[in-house]
JSON list of C-alpha atoms in Angstrom, two decimals:
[
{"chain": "A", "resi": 1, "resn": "UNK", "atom": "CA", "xyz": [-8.26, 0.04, -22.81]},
{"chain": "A", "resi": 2, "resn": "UNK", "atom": "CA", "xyz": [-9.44, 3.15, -21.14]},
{"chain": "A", "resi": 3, "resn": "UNK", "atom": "CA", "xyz": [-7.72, 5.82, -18.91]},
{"chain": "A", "resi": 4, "resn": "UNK", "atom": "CA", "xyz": [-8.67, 3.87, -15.98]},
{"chain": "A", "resi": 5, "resn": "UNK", "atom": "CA", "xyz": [-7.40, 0.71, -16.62]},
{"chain": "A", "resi": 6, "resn": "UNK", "atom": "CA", "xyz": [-4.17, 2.32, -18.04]},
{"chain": "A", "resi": 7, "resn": "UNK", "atom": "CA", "xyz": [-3.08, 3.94, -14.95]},
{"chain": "A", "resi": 8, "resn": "UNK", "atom": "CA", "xyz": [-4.26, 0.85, -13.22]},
{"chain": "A", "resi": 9, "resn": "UNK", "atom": "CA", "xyz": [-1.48, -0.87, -15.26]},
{"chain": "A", "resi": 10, "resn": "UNK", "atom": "CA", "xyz": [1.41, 1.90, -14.87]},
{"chain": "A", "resi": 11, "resn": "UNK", "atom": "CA", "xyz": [0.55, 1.07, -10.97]},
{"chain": "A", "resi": 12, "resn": "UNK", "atom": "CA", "xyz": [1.38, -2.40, -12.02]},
{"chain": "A", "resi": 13, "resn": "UNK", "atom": "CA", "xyz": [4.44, -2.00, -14.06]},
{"chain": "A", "resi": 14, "resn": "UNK", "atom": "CA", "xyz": [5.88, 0.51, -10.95]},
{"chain": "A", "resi": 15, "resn": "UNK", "atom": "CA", "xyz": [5.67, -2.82, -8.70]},
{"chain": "A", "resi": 16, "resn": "UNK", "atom": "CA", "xyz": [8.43, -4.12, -10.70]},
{"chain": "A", "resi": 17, "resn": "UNK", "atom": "CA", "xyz": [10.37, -0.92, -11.69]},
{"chain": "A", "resi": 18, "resn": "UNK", "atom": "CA", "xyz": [10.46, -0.31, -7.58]},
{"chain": "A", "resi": 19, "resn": "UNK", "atom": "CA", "xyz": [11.72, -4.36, -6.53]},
{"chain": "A", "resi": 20, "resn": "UNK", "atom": "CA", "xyz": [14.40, -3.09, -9.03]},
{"chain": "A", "resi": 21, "resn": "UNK", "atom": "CA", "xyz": [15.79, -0.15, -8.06]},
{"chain": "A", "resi": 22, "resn": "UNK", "atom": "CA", "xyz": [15.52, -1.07, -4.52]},
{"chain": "A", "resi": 23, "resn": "UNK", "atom": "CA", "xyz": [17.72, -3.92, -4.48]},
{"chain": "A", "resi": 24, "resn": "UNK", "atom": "CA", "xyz": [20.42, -3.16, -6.87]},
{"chain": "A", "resi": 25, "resn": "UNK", "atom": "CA", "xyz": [23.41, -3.69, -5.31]},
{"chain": "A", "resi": 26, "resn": "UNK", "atom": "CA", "xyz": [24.81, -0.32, -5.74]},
{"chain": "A", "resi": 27, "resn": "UNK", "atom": "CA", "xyz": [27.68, -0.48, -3.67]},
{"chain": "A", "resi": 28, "resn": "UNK", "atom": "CA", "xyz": [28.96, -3.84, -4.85]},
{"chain": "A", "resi": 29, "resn": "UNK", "atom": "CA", "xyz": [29.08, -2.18, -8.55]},
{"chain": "A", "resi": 30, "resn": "UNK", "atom": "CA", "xyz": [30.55, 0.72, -7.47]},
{"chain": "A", "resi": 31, "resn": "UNK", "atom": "CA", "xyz": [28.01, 3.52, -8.16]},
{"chain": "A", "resi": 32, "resn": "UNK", "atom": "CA", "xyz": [27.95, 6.30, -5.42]},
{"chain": "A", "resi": 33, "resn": "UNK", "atom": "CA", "xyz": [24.69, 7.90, -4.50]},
{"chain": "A", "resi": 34, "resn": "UNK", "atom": "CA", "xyz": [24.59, 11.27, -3.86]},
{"chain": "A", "resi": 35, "resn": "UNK", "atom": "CA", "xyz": [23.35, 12.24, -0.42]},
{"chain": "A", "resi": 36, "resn": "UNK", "atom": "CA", "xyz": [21.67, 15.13, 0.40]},
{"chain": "A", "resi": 37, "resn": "UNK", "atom": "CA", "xyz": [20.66, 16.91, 3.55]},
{"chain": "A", "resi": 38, "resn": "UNK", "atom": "CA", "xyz": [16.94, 17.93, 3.35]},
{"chain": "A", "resi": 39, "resn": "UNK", "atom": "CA", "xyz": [14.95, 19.24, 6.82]},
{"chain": "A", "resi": 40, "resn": "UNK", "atom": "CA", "xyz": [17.43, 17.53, 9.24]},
{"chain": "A", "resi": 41, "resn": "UNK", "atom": "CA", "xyz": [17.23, 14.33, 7.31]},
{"chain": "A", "resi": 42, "resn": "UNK", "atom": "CA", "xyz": [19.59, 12.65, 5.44]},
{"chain": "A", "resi": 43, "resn": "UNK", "atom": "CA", "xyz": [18.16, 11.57, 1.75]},
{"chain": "A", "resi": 44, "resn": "UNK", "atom": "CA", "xyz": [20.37, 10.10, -0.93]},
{"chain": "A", "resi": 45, "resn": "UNK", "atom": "CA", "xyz": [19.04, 10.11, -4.57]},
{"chain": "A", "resi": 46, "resn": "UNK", "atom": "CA", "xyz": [17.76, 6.58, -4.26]},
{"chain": "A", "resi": 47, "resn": "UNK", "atom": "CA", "xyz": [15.55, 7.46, -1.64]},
{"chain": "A", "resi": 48, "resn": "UNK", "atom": "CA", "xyz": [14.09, 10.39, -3.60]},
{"chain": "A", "resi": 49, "resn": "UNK", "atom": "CA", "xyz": [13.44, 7.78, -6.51]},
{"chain": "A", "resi": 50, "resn": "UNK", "atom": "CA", "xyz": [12.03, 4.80, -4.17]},
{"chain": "A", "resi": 51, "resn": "UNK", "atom": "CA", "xyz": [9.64, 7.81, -3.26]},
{"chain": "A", "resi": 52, "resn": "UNK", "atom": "CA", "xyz": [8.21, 9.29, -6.03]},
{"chain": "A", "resi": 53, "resn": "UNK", "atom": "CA", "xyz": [7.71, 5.74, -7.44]},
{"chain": "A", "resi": 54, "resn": "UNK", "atom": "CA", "xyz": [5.61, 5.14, -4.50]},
{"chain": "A", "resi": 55, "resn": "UNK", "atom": "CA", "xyz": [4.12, 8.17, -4.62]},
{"chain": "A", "resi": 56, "resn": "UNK", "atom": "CA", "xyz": [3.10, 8.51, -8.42]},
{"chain": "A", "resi": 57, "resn": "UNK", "atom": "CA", "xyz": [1.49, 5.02, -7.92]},
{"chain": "A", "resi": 58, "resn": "UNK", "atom": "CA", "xyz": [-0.26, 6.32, -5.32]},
{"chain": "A", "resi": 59, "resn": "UNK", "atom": "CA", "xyz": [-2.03, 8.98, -6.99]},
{"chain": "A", "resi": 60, "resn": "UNK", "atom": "CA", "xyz": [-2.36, 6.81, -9.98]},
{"chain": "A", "resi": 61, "resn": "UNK", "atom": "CA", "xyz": [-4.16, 4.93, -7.13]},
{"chain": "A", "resi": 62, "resn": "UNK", "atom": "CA", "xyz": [-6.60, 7.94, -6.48]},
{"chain": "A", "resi": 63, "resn": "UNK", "atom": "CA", "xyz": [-6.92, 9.02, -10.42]},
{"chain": "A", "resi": 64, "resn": "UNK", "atom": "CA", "xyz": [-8.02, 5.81, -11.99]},
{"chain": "A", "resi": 65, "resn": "UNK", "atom": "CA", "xyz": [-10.69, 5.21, -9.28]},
{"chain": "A", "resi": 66, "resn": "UNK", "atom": "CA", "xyz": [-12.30, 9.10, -9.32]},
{"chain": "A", "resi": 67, "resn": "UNK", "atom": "CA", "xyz": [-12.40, 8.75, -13.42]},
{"chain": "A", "resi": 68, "resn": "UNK", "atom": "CA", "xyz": [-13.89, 5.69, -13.46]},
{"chain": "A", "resi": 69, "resn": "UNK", "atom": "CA", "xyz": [-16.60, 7.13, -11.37]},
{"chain": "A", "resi": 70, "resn": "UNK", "atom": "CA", "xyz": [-16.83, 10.47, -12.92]},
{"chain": "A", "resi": 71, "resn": "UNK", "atom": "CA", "xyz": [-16.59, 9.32, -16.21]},
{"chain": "A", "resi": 72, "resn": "UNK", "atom": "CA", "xyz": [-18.80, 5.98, -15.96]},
{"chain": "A", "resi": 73, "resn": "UNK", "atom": "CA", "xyz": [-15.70, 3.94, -17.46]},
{"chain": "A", "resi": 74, "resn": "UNK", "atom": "CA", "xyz": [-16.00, 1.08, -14.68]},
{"chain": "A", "resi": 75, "resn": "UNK", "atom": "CA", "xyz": [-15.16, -2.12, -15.91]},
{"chain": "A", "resi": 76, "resn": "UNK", "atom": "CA", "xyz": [-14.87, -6.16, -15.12]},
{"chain": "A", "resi": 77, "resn": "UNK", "atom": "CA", "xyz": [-11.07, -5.56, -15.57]},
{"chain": "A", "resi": 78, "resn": "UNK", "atom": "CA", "xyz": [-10.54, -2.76, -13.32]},
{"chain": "A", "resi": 79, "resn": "UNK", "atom": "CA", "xyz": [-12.69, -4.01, -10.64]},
{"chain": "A", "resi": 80, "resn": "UNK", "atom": "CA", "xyz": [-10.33, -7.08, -10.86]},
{"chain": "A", "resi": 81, "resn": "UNK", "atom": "CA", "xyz": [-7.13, -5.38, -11.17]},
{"chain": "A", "resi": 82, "resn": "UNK", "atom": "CA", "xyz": [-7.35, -2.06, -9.31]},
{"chain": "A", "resi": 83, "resn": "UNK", "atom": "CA", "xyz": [-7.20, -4.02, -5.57]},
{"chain": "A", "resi": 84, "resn": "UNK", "atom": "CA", "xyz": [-4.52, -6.50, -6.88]},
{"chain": "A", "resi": 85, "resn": "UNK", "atom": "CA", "xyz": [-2.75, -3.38, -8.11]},
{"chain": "A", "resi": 86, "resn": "UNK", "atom": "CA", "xyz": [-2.63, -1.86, -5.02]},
{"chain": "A", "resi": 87, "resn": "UNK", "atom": "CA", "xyz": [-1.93, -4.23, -2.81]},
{"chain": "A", "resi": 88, "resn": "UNK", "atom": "CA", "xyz": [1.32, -5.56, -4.58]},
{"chain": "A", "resi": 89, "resn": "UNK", "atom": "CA", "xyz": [2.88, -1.80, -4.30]},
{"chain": "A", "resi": 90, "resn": "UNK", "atom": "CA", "xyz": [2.35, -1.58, -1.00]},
{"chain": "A", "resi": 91, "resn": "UNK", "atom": "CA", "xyz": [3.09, -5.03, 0.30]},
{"chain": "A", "resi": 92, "resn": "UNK", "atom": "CA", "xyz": [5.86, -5.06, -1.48]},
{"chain": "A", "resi": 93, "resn": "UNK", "atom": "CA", "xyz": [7.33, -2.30, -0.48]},
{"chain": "A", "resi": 94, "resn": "UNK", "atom": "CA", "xyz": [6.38, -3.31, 3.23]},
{"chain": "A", "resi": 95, "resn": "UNK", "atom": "CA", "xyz": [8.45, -6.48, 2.53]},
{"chain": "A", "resi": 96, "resn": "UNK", "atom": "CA", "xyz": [11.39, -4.57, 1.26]},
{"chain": "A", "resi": 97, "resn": "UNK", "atom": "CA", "xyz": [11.73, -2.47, 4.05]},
{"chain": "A", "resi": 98, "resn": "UNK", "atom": "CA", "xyz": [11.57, -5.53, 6.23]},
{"chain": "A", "resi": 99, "resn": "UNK", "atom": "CA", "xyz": [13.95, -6.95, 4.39]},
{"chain": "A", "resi": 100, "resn": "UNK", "atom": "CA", "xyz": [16.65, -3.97, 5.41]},
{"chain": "A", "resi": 101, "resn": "UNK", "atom": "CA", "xyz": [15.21, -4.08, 8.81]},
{"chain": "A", "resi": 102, "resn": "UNK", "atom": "CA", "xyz": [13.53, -0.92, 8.50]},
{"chain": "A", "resi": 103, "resn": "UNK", "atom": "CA", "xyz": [10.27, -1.92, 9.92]},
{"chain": "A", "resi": 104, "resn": "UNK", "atom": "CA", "xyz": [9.65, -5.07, 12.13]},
{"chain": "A", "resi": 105, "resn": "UNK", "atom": "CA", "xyz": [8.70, -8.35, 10.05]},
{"chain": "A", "resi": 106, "resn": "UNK", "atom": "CA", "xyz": [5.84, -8.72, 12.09]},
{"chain": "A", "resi": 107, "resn": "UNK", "atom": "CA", "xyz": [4.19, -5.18, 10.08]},
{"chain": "A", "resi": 108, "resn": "UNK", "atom": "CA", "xyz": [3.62, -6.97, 6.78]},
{"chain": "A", "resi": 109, "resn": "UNK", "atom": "CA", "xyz": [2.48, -10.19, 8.15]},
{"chain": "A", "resi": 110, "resn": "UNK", "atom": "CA", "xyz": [-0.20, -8.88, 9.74]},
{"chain": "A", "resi": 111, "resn": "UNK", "atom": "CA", "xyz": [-1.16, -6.24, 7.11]},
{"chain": "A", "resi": 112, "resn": "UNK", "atom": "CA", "xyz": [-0.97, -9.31, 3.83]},
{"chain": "A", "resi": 113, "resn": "UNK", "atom": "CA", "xyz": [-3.30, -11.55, 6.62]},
{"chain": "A", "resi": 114, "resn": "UNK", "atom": "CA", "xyz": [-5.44, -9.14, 6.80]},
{"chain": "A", "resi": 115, "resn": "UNK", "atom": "CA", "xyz": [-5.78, -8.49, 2.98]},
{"chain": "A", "resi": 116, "resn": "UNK", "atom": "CA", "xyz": [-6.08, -12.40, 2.30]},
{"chain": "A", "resi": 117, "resn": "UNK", "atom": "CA", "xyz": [-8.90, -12.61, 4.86]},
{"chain": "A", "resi": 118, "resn": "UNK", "atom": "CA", "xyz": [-10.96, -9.55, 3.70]},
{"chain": "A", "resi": 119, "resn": "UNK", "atom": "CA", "xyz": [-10.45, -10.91, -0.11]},
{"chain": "A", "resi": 120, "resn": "UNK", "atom": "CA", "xyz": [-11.54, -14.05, 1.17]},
{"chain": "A", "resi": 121, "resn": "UNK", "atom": "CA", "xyz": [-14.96, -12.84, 2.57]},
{"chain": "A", "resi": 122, "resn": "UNK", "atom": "CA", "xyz": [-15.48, -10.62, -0.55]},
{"chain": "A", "resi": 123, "resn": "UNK", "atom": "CA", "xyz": [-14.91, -13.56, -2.83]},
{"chain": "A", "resi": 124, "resn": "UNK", "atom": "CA", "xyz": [-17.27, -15.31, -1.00]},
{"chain": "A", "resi": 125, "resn": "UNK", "atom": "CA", "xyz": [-19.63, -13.16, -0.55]},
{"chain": "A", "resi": 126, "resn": "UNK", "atom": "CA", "xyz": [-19.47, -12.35, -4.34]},
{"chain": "A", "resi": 127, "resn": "UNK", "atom": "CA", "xyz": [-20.33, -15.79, -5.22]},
{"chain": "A", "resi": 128, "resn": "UNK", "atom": "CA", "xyz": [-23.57, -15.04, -3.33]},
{"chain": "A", "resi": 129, "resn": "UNK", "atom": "CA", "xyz": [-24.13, -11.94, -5.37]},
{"chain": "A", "resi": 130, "resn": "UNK", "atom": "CA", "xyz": [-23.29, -9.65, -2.57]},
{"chain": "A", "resi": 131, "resn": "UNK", "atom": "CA", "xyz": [-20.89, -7.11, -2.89]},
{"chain": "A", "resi": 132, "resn": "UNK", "atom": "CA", "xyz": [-19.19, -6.03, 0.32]},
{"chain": "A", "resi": 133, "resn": "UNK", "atom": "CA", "xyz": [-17.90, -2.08, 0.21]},
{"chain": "A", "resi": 134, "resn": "UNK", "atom": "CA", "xyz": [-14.81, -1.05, 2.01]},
{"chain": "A", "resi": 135, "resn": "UNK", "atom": "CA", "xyz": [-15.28, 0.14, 5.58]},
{"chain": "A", "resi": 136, "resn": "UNK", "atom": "CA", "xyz": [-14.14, 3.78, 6.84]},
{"chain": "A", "resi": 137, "resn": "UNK", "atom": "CA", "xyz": [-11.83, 1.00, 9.13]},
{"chain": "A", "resi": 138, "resn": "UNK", "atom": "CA", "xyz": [-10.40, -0.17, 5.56]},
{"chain": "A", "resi": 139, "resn": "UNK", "atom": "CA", "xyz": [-9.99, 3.22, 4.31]},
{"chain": "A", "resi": 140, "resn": "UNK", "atom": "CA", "xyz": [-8.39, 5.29, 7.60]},
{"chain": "A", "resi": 141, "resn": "UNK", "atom": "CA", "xyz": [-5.99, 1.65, 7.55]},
{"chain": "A", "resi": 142, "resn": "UNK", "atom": "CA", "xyz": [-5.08, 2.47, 3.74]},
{"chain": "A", "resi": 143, "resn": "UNK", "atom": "CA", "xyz": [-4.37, 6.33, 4.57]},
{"chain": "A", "resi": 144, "resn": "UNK", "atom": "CA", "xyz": [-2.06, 5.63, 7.63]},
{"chain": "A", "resi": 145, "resn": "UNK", "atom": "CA", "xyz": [-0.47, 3.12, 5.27]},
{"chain": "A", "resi": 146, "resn": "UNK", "atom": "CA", "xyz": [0.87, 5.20, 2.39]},
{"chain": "A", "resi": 147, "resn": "UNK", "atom": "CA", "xyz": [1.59, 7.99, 4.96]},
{"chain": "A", "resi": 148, "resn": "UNK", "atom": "CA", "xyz": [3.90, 5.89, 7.33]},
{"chain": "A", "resi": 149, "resn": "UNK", "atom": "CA", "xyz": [5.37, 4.58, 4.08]},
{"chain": "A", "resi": 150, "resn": "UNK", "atom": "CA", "xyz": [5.85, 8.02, 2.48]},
{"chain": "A", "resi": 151, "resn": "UNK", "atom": "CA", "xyz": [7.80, 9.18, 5.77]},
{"chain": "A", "resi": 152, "resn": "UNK", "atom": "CA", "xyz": [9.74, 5.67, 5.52]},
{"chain": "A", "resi": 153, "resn": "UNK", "atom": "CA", "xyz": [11.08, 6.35, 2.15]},
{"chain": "A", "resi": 154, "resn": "UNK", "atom": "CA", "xyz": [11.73, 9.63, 3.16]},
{"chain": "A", "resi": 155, "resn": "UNK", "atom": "CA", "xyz": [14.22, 8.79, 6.40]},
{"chain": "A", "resi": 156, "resn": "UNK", "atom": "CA", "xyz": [11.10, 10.02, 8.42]},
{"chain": "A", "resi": 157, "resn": "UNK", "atom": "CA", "xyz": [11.79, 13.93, 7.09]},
{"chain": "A", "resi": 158, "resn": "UNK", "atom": "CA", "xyz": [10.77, 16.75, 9.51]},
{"chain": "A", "resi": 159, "resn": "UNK", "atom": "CA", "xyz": [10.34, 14.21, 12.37]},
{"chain": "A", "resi": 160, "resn": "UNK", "atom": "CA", "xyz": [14.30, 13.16, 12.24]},
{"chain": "A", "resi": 161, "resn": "UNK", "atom": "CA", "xyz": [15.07, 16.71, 13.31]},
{"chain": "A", "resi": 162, "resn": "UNK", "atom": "CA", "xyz": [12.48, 16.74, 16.26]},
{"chain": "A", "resi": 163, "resn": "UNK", "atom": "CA", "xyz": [13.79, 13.46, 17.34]},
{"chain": "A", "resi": 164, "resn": "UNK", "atom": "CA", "xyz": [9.87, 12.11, 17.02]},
{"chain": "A", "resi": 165, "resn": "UNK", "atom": "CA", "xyz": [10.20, 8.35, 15.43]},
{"chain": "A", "resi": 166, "resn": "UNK", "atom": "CA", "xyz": [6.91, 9.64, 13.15]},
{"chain": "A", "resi": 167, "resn": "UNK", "atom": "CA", "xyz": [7.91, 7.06, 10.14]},
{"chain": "A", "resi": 168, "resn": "UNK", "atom": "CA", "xyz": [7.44, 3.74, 13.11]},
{"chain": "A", "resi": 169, "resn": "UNK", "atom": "CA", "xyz": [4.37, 5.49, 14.90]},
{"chain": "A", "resi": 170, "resn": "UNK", "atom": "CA", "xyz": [2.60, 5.76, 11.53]},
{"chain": "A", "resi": 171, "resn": "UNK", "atom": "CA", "xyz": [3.48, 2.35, 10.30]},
{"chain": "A", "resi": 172, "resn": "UNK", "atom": "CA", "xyz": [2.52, 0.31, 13.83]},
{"chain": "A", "resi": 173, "resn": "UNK", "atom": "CA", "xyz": [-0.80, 2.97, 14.07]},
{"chain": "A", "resi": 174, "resn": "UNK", "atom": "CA", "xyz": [-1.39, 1.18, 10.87]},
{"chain": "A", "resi": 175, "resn": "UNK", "atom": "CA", "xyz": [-1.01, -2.43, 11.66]},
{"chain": "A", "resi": 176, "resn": "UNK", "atom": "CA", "xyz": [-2.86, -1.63, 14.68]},
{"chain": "A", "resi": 177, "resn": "UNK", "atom": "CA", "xyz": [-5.77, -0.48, 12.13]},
{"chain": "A", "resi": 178, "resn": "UNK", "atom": "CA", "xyz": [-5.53, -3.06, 9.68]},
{"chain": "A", "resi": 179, "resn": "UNK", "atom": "CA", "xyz": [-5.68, -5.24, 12.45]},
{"chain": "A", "resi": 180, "resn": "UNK", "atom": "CA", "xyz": [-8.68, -4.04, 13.58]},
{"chain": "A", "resi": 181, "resn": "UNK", "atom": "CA", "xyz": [-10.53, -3.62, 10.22]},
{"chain": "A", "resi": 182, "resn": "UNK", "atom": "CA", "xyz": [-9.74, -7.17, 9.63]},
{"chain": "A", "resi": 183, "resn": "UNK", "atom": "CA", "xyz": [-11.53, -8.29, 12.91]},
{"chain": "A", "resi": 184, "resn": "UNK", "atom": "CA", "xyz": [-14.04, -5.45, 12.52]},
{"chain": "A", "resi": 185, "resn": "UNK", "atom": "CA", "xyz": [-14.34, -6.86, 9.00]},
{"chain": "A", "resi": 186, "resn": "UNK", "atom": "CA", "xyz": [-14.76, -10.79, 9.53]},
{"chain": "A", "resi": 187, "resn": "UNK", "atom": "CA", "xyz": [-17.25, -10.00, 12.72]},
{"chain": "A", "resi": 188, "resn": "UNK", "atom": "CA", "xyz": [-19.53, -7.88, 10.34]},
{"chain": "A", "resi": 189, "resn": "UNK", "atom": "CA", "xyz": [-19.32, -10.77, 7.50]},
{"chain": "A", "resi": 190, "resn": "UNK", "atom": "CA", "xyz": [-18.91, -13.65, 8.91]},
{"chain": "A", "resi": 191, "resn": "UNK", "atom": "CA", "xyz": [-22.37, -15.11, 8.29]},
{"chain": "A", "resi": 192, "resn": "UNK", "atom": "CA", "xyz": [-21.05, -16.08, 4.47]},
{"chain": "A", "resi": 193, "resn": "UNK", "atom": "CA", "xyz": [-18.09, -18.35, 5.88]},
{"chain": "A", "resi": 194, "resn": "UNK", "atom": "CA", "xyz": [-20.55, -19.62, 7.86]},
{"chain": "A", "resi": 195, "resn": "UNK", "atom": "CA", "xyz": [-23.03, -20.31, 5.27]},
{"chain": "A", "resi": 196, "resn": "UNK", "atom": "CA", "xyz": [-20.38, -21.99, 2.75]},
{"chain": "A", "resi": 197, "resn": "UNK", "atom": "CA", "xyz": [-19.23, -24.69, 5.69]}
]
């Protein structure tokens, strides 16, 4: 297995690591986080860890894809895994913070319909030999994404103490985007639905 494909599957094992250590019922076993005051924010330990969990996936996000390229180590099995990969961290973690109400419900339904419509096309497309690259769309939706997650797991630092809701800007900007890609994305494609029916 090469670098690639290794940090493809430390993304994957941090999907599990992070469902863990978000939903461990702390204060039912009695362990105290410690809470600290950071920028005008409140951030207890577990936040700190929920973050760089996210975050190191993230980068493992951007390093396995630039040394593929660089290094001509693109393969079957990181093409497959590298978009599973990434979606599961961050739909999962969308789904967790619905879960605690910290976003609305409505943010990962659209943003997992989206992904299963796209993947759709593609797979459809791919049957016809035709591979479909990701639009700037796709790519400004993915950036807003890990941002307005970042400033989630981080109590929405900086902005708290300005009173600016930053962390539920970012993450409806966002759904707003992937919204849009998706549309923008099906409208572009659609000729190879319409071509299989």
């Amino acid at each position: 297995m090469n670098l690639p494909n290794k940090l493809t599957t430390i993304r994957l094992l941090s999907v599990p690591l992070f469902i863990i250590v978000y939903l461990i019922p702390y204060q039912s076993l009695g362990i105290e986080i410690p809470v600290f005051d950071v920028l005008s924010t409140s951030l207890s330990l577990l936040d700190i860890i929920l973050f760089l969990i996210f975050a190191l996936s993230a980068l493992t996000d951007y390093l396995d894809g630039y040394i593929a390229r660089k290094q001509h180590l693109i393969t079957t099995f990181g093409k497959f895994i590298d978009p599973i990969a990434d979606k599961l961290i961050v739909n999962t973690t969308l789904l967790l913070l619905a879960s605690t109400h910290d976003i609305h419900i409505i943010i990962p339904i659209i943003m997992i319909s989206r992904d299963i419509i796209v993947d759709a096309i593609r797979l459809v497309a791919s049957q016809k030999n035709v591979v479909l690259a990701a639009s700037y769309l796709g790519k400004a939706k993915t950036m807003t994404q890990m941002l307005a997650i970042c400033l989630l797991l981080l109590n929405n630092i900086v902005f708290a103490g300005l009173h600016i809701p930053m962390d539920q800007i970012m993450i409806w900007l966002a759904t707003l985007i992937s919204f849009v890609s998706g549309v923008d994305y099906f409208m572009k494609n659609r000729q190879y639905i319409m071509e299989s029916m």
